[in-house]
Amino acid sequence: MPLEQGPYLASPATTQSGEVDGISCGPTEQLLYHIHIHLEVWVDGRLYAIPAGVGIPGSQSVETNVGPVAEGGRCLYWLHTHTADGVIHVESPLRRIYTLGNFFDVWHQSLSAGGVASATGKVTAFFNGKLWSKDPRLMPLIPHAVIQLEIGLPPPPLQTVDWSHSSL
């Protein structure tokens, strides 16, 4: 999956390692329930990347042949990112539907109809290519979901994600 192009939406820093929304931070990945979701955030027509290391407190971004990858860290939350490709990893010991709000809570960033992280303004949300009219925090993190959030000027046409070329 190609890496997102653009500045980070916010720092990946997750300074705490306590429970967030009932989501623990453990010493290893939990693979009973293992799925992937793609998230893009556009602000005034510009794509912002979701950084590597969200949900991995203390991780360091190491440059590799596929771009920056989060390595190390004190623990892993069940919702996290390894790379800056927009892929949210759900690696949980529980088979449960998490939400985009849960991911942003683990990241310690705001998400509402009025803004995403530090970007403020009306949020237009798309879930699997369809306009989402509810609170963006309620978007379910389900296998291979494609989520696009837009603030301000519109981006290029809705982006598609071809999961068939990845091993995710």
mmCIF file of C-alpha atoms in Angstrom:
data_model
loop_
_atom_site.group_PDB
_atom_site.id
_atom_site.type_symbol
_atom_site.label_atom_id
_atom_site.label_comp_id
_atom_site.label_asym_id
_atom_site.label_seq_id
_atom_site.Cartn_x
_atom_site.Cartn_y
_atom_site.Cartn_z
ATOM 1 C CA MET A 1 0.000 0.000 0.000
ATOM 2 C CA PRO A 2 1.557 3.364 -0.916
ATOM 3 C CA LEU A 3 2.452 5.735 1.875
ATOM 4 C CA GLU A 4 0.328 8.821 2.331
ATOM 5 C CA GLN A 5 1.861 11.972 0.943
ATOM 6 C CA GLY A 6 1.722 15.091 3.052
ATOM 7 C CA PRO A 7 2.543 16.391 6.493
ATOM 8 C CA TYR A 8 1.442 14.518 9.589
ATOM 9 C CA LEU A 9 -1.996 15.470 10.836
ATOM 10 C CA ALA A 10 -0.612 15.388 14.400
ATOM 11 C CA SER A 11 2.260 13.857 16.330
ATOM 12 C CA PRO A 12 2.054 10.089 16.815
ATOM 13 C CA ALA A 13 2.847 10.584 20.503
ATOM 14 C CA THR A 14 0.722 8.466 22.766
ATOM 15 C CA THR A 15 2.296 9.267 26.108
ATOM 16 C CA GLN A 16 0.135 7.121 28.321
ATOM 17 C CA SER A 17 0.029 3.361 28.518
ATOM 18 C CA GLY A 18 -3.139 2.957 30.587
ATOM 19 C CA GLU A 19 -6.508 1.742 29.388
ATOM 20 C CA VAL A 20 -8.414 3.978 26.928
ATOM 21 C CA ASP A 21 -12.093 3.262 26.156
ATOM 22 C CA GLY A 22 -11.585 -0.262 27.531
ATOM 23 C CA ILE A 23 -8.632 -0.766 25.163
ATOM 24 C CA SER A 24 -5.457 -1.995 26.848
ATOM 25 C CA CYS A 25 -1.835 -1.423 25.975
ATOM 26 C CA GLY A 26 -0.034 -4.760 26.187
ATOM 27 C CA PRO A 27 3.519 -6.022 25.663
ATOM 28 C CA THR A 28 2.712 -7.859 22.412
ATOM 29 C CA GLU A 29 0.248 -7.762 19.543
ATOM 30 C CA GLN A 30 -3.048 -9.525 20.196
ATOM 31 C CA LEU A 31 -4.133 -11.406 17.094
ATOM 32 C CA LEU A 32 -7.438 -13.091 17.954
ATOM 33 C CA TYR A 33 -9.182 -10.278 16.059
ATOM 34 C CA HIS A 34 -6.826 -8.819 13.421
ATOM 35 C CA ILE A 35 -8.188 -6.421 10.776
ATOM 36 C CA HIS A 36 -7.083 -3.329 8.840
ATOM 37 C CA ILE A 37 -8.830 -0.062 7.959
ATOM 38 C CA HIS A 38 -7.659 2.744 5.670
ATOM 39 C CA LEU A 39 -8.029 6.354 6.862
ATOM 40 C CA GLU A 40 -7.379 9.538 4.881
ATOM 41 C CA VAL A 41 -7.767 13.072 6.207
ATOM 42 C CA TRP A 42 -7.944 16.011 3.795
ATOM 43 C CA VAL A 43 -7.740 19.640 4.964
ATOM 44 C CA ASP A 44 -8.410 22.370 2.391
ATOM 45 C CA GLY A 45 -7.734 19.949 -0.452
ATOM 46 C CA ARG A 46 -4.420 18.703 0.979
ATOM 47 C CA LEU A 47 -3.838 15.168 2.219
ATOM 48 C CA TYR A 48 -2.452 14.823 5.748
ATOM 49 C CA ALA A 49 -0.742 11.594 6.789
ATOM 50 C CA ILE A 50 -1.615 9.543 9.834
ATOM 51 C CA PRO A 51 1.818 8.988 11.428
ATOM 52 C CA ALA A 52 3.542 5.719 12.230
ATOM 53 C CA GLY A 53 3.456 4.850 15.920
ATOM 54 C CA VAL A 54 -0.023 5.974 16.912
ATOM 55 C CA GLY A 55 -1.004 3.680 19.797
ATOM 56 C CA ILE A 56 2.583 2.515 20.373
ATOM 57 C CA PRO A 57 3.849 4.668 23.278
ATOM 58 C CA GLY A 58 7.584 5.271 23.249
ATOM 59 C CA SER A 59 8.090 3.917 19.728
ATOM 60 C CA GLN A 60 10.674 5.443 17.431
ATOM 61 C CA SER A 61 10.154 6.083 13.741
ATOM 62 C CA VAL A 62 12.868 4.214 11.830
ATOM 63 C CA GLU A 63 13.450 4.898 8.137
ATOM 64 C CA THR A 64 13.150 1.744 5.996
ATOM 65 C CA ASN A 65 12.867 0.987 2.277
ATOM 66 C CA VAL A 66 9.068 1.340 2.626
ATOM 67 C CA GLY A 67 9.258 4.585 4.579
ATOM 68 C CA PRO A 68 9.105 5.264 8.313
ATOM 69 C CA VAL A 69 8.114 2.320 10.521
ATOM 70 C CA ALA A 70 7.382 2.494 14.256
ATOM 71 C CA GLU A 71 9.735 0.249 16.216
ATOM 72 C CA GLY A 72 10.093 -0.481 19.904
ATOM 73 C CA GLY A 73 7.774 1.138 22.375
ATOM 74 C CA ARG A 74 6.574 0.294 25.863
ATOM 75 C CA CYS A 75 3.407 -1.459 24.701
ATOM 76 C CA LEU A 76 0.882 -1.712 21.872
ATOM 77 C CA TYR A 77 -2.714 -0.560 22.074
ATOM 78 C CA TRP A 78 -5.147 -2.834 20.255
ATOM 79 C CA LEU A 79 -5.672 0.057 17.787
ATOM 80 C CA HIS A 80 -2.439 1.412 16.306
ATOM 81 C CA THR A 81 -0.392 2.301 13.218
ATOM 82 C CA HIS A 82 2.948 0.781 12.238
ATOM 83 C CA THR A 83 3.592 2.984 9.197
ATOM 84 C CA ALA A 84 2.403 6.288 7.736
ATOM 85 C CA ASP A 85 0.305 4.612 5.030
ATOM 86 C CA GLY A 86 -3.101 5.424 6.528
ATOM 87 C CA VAL A 87 -3.680 1.841 7.685
ATOM 88 C CA ILE A 88 -5.141 1.425 11.164
ATOM 89 C CA HIS A 89 -4.347 -1.985 12.645
ATOM 90 C CA VAL A 90 -6.878 -3.575 14.974
ATOM 91 C CA GLU A 91 -5.064 -6.368 16.810
ATOM 92 C CA SER A 92 -7.306 -7.305 19.699
ATOM 93 C CA PRO A 93 -7.861 -10.239 22.052
ATOM 94 C CA LEU A 94 -11.589 -9.468 21.769
ATOM 95 C CA ARG A 95 -13.807 -9.813 18.708
ATOM 96 C CA ARG A 96 -15.473 -6.422 19.008
ATOM 97 C CA ILE A 97 -16.385 -3.556 16.698
ATOM 98 C CA TYR A 98 -14.212 -0.597 17.610
ATOM 99 C CA THR A 99 -14.905 2.896 16.274
ATOM 100 C CA LEU A 100 -12.940 5.703 14.696
ATOM 101 C CA GLY A 101 -13.593 7.602 17.933
ATOM 102 C CA ASN A 102 -11.777 4.852 19.859
ATOM 103 C CA PHE A 103 -8.754 5.230 17.549
ATOM 104 C CA PHE A 104 -8.670 9.003 18.023
ATOM 105 C CA ASP A 105 -9.007 8.548 21.808
ATOM 106 C CA VAL A 106 -5.998 6.190 21.837
ATOM 107 C CA TRP A 107 -4.158 8.827 19.759
ATOM 108 C CA HIS A 108 -5.276 11.577 22.204
ATOM 109 C CA GLN A 109 -6.586 13.673 19.301
ATOM 110 C CA SER A 110 -10.008 15.239 18.921
ATOM 111 C CA LEU A 111 -12.587 14.046 16.411
ATOM 112 C CA SER A 112 -16.038 15.573 15.972
ATOM 113 C CA ALA A 113 -18.344 17.002 13.322
ATOM 114 C CA GLY A 114 -16.444 20.276 13.872
ATOM 115 C CA GLY A 115 -12.851 19.129 13.468
ATOM 116 C CA VAL A 116 -10.150 16.493 13.266
ATOM 117 C CA ALA A 117 -7.087 16.818 15.526
ATOM 118 C CA SER A 118 -5.967 20.461 15.227
ATOM 119 C CA ALA A 119 -7.913 21.088 11.978
ATOM 120 C CA THR A 120 -11.214 22.832 12.657
ATOM 121 C CA GLY A 121 -14.241 23.244 10.436
ATOM 122 C CA LYS A 122 -17.166 21.193 9.225
ATOM 123 C CA VAL A 123 -16.126 17.579 8.711
ATOM 124 C CA THR A 124 -17.500 15.752 5.679
ATOM 125 C CA ALA A 125 -17.061 12.020 6.172
ATOM 126 C CA PHE A 126 -17.183 9.101 3.756
ATOM 127 C CA PHE A 127 -17.383 5.446 4.750
ATOM 128 C CA ASN A 128 -16.617 2.934 1.988
ATOM 129 C CA GLY A 129 -17.333 5.606 -0.623
ATOM 130 C CA LYS A 130 -20.688 6.700 0.798
ATOM 131 C CA LEU A 131 -21.440 9.943 2.608
ATOM 132 C CA TRP A 132 -21.606 9.369 6.380
ATOM 133 C CA SER A 133 -24.214 11.644 7.976
ATOM 134 C CA LYS A 134 -23.709 10.608 11.616
ATOM 135 C CA ASP A 135 -21.025 11.580 14.124
ATOM 136 C CA PRO A 136 -17.647 10.556 12.598
ATOM 137 C CA ARG A 137 -16.629 9.119 15.977
ATOM 138 C CA LEU A 138 -19.230 6.376 15.435
ATOM 139 C CA MET A 139 -17.714 5.020 12.199
ATOM 140 C CA PRO A 140 -17.126 1.301 12.750
ATOM 141 C CA LEU A 141 -13.662 -0.120 12.231
ATOM 142 C CA ILE A 142 -14.528 -3.187 10.161
ATOM 143 C CA PRO A 143 -12.296 -5.265 7.852
ATOM 144 C CA HIS A 144 -10.926 -3.254 4.918
ATOM 145 C CA ALA A 145 -13.154 -0.249 5.563
ATOM 146 C CA VAL A 146 -12.099 2.897 3.716
ATOM 147 C CA ILE A 147 -12.675 6.114 5.658
ATOM 148 C CA GLN A 148 -12.128 9.597 4.270
ATOM 149 C CA LEU A 149 -12.542 12.773 6.327
ATOM 150 C CA GLU A 150 -12.591 16.190 4.648
ATOM 151 C CA ILE A 151 -12.406 19.664 6.177
ATOM 152 C CA GLY A 152 -12.644 22.865 4.169
ATOM 153 C CA LEU A 153 -11.979 22.881 0.441
ATOM 154 C CA PRO A 154 -12.781 19.585 -1.262
ATOM 155 C CA PRO A 155 -9.969 17.200 -2.220
ATOM 156 C CA PRO A 156 -9.641 15.470 -5.555
ATOM 157 C CA PRO A 157 -12.385 12.889 -6.250
ATOM 158 C CA LEU A 158 -12.974 10.297 -3.526
ATOM 159 C CA GLN A 159 -9.956 8.032 -3.284
ATOM 160 C CA THR A 160 -10.227 4.263 -3.652
ATOM 161 C CA VAL A 161 -8.100 1.666 -1.906
ATOM 162 C CA ASP A 162 -7.260 -1.613 -3.640
ATOM 163 C CA TRP A 163 -6.644 -4.096 -0.827
ATOM 164 C CA SER A 164 -6.007 -6.973 -3.270
ATOM 165 C CA HIS A 165 -2.360 -5.964 -3.766
ATOM 166 C CA SER A 166 -1.518 -5.982 -0.065
ATOM 167 C CA SER A 167 -0.977 -8.795 2.371
ATOM 168 C CA LEU A 168 -3.151 -7.024 4.939
#
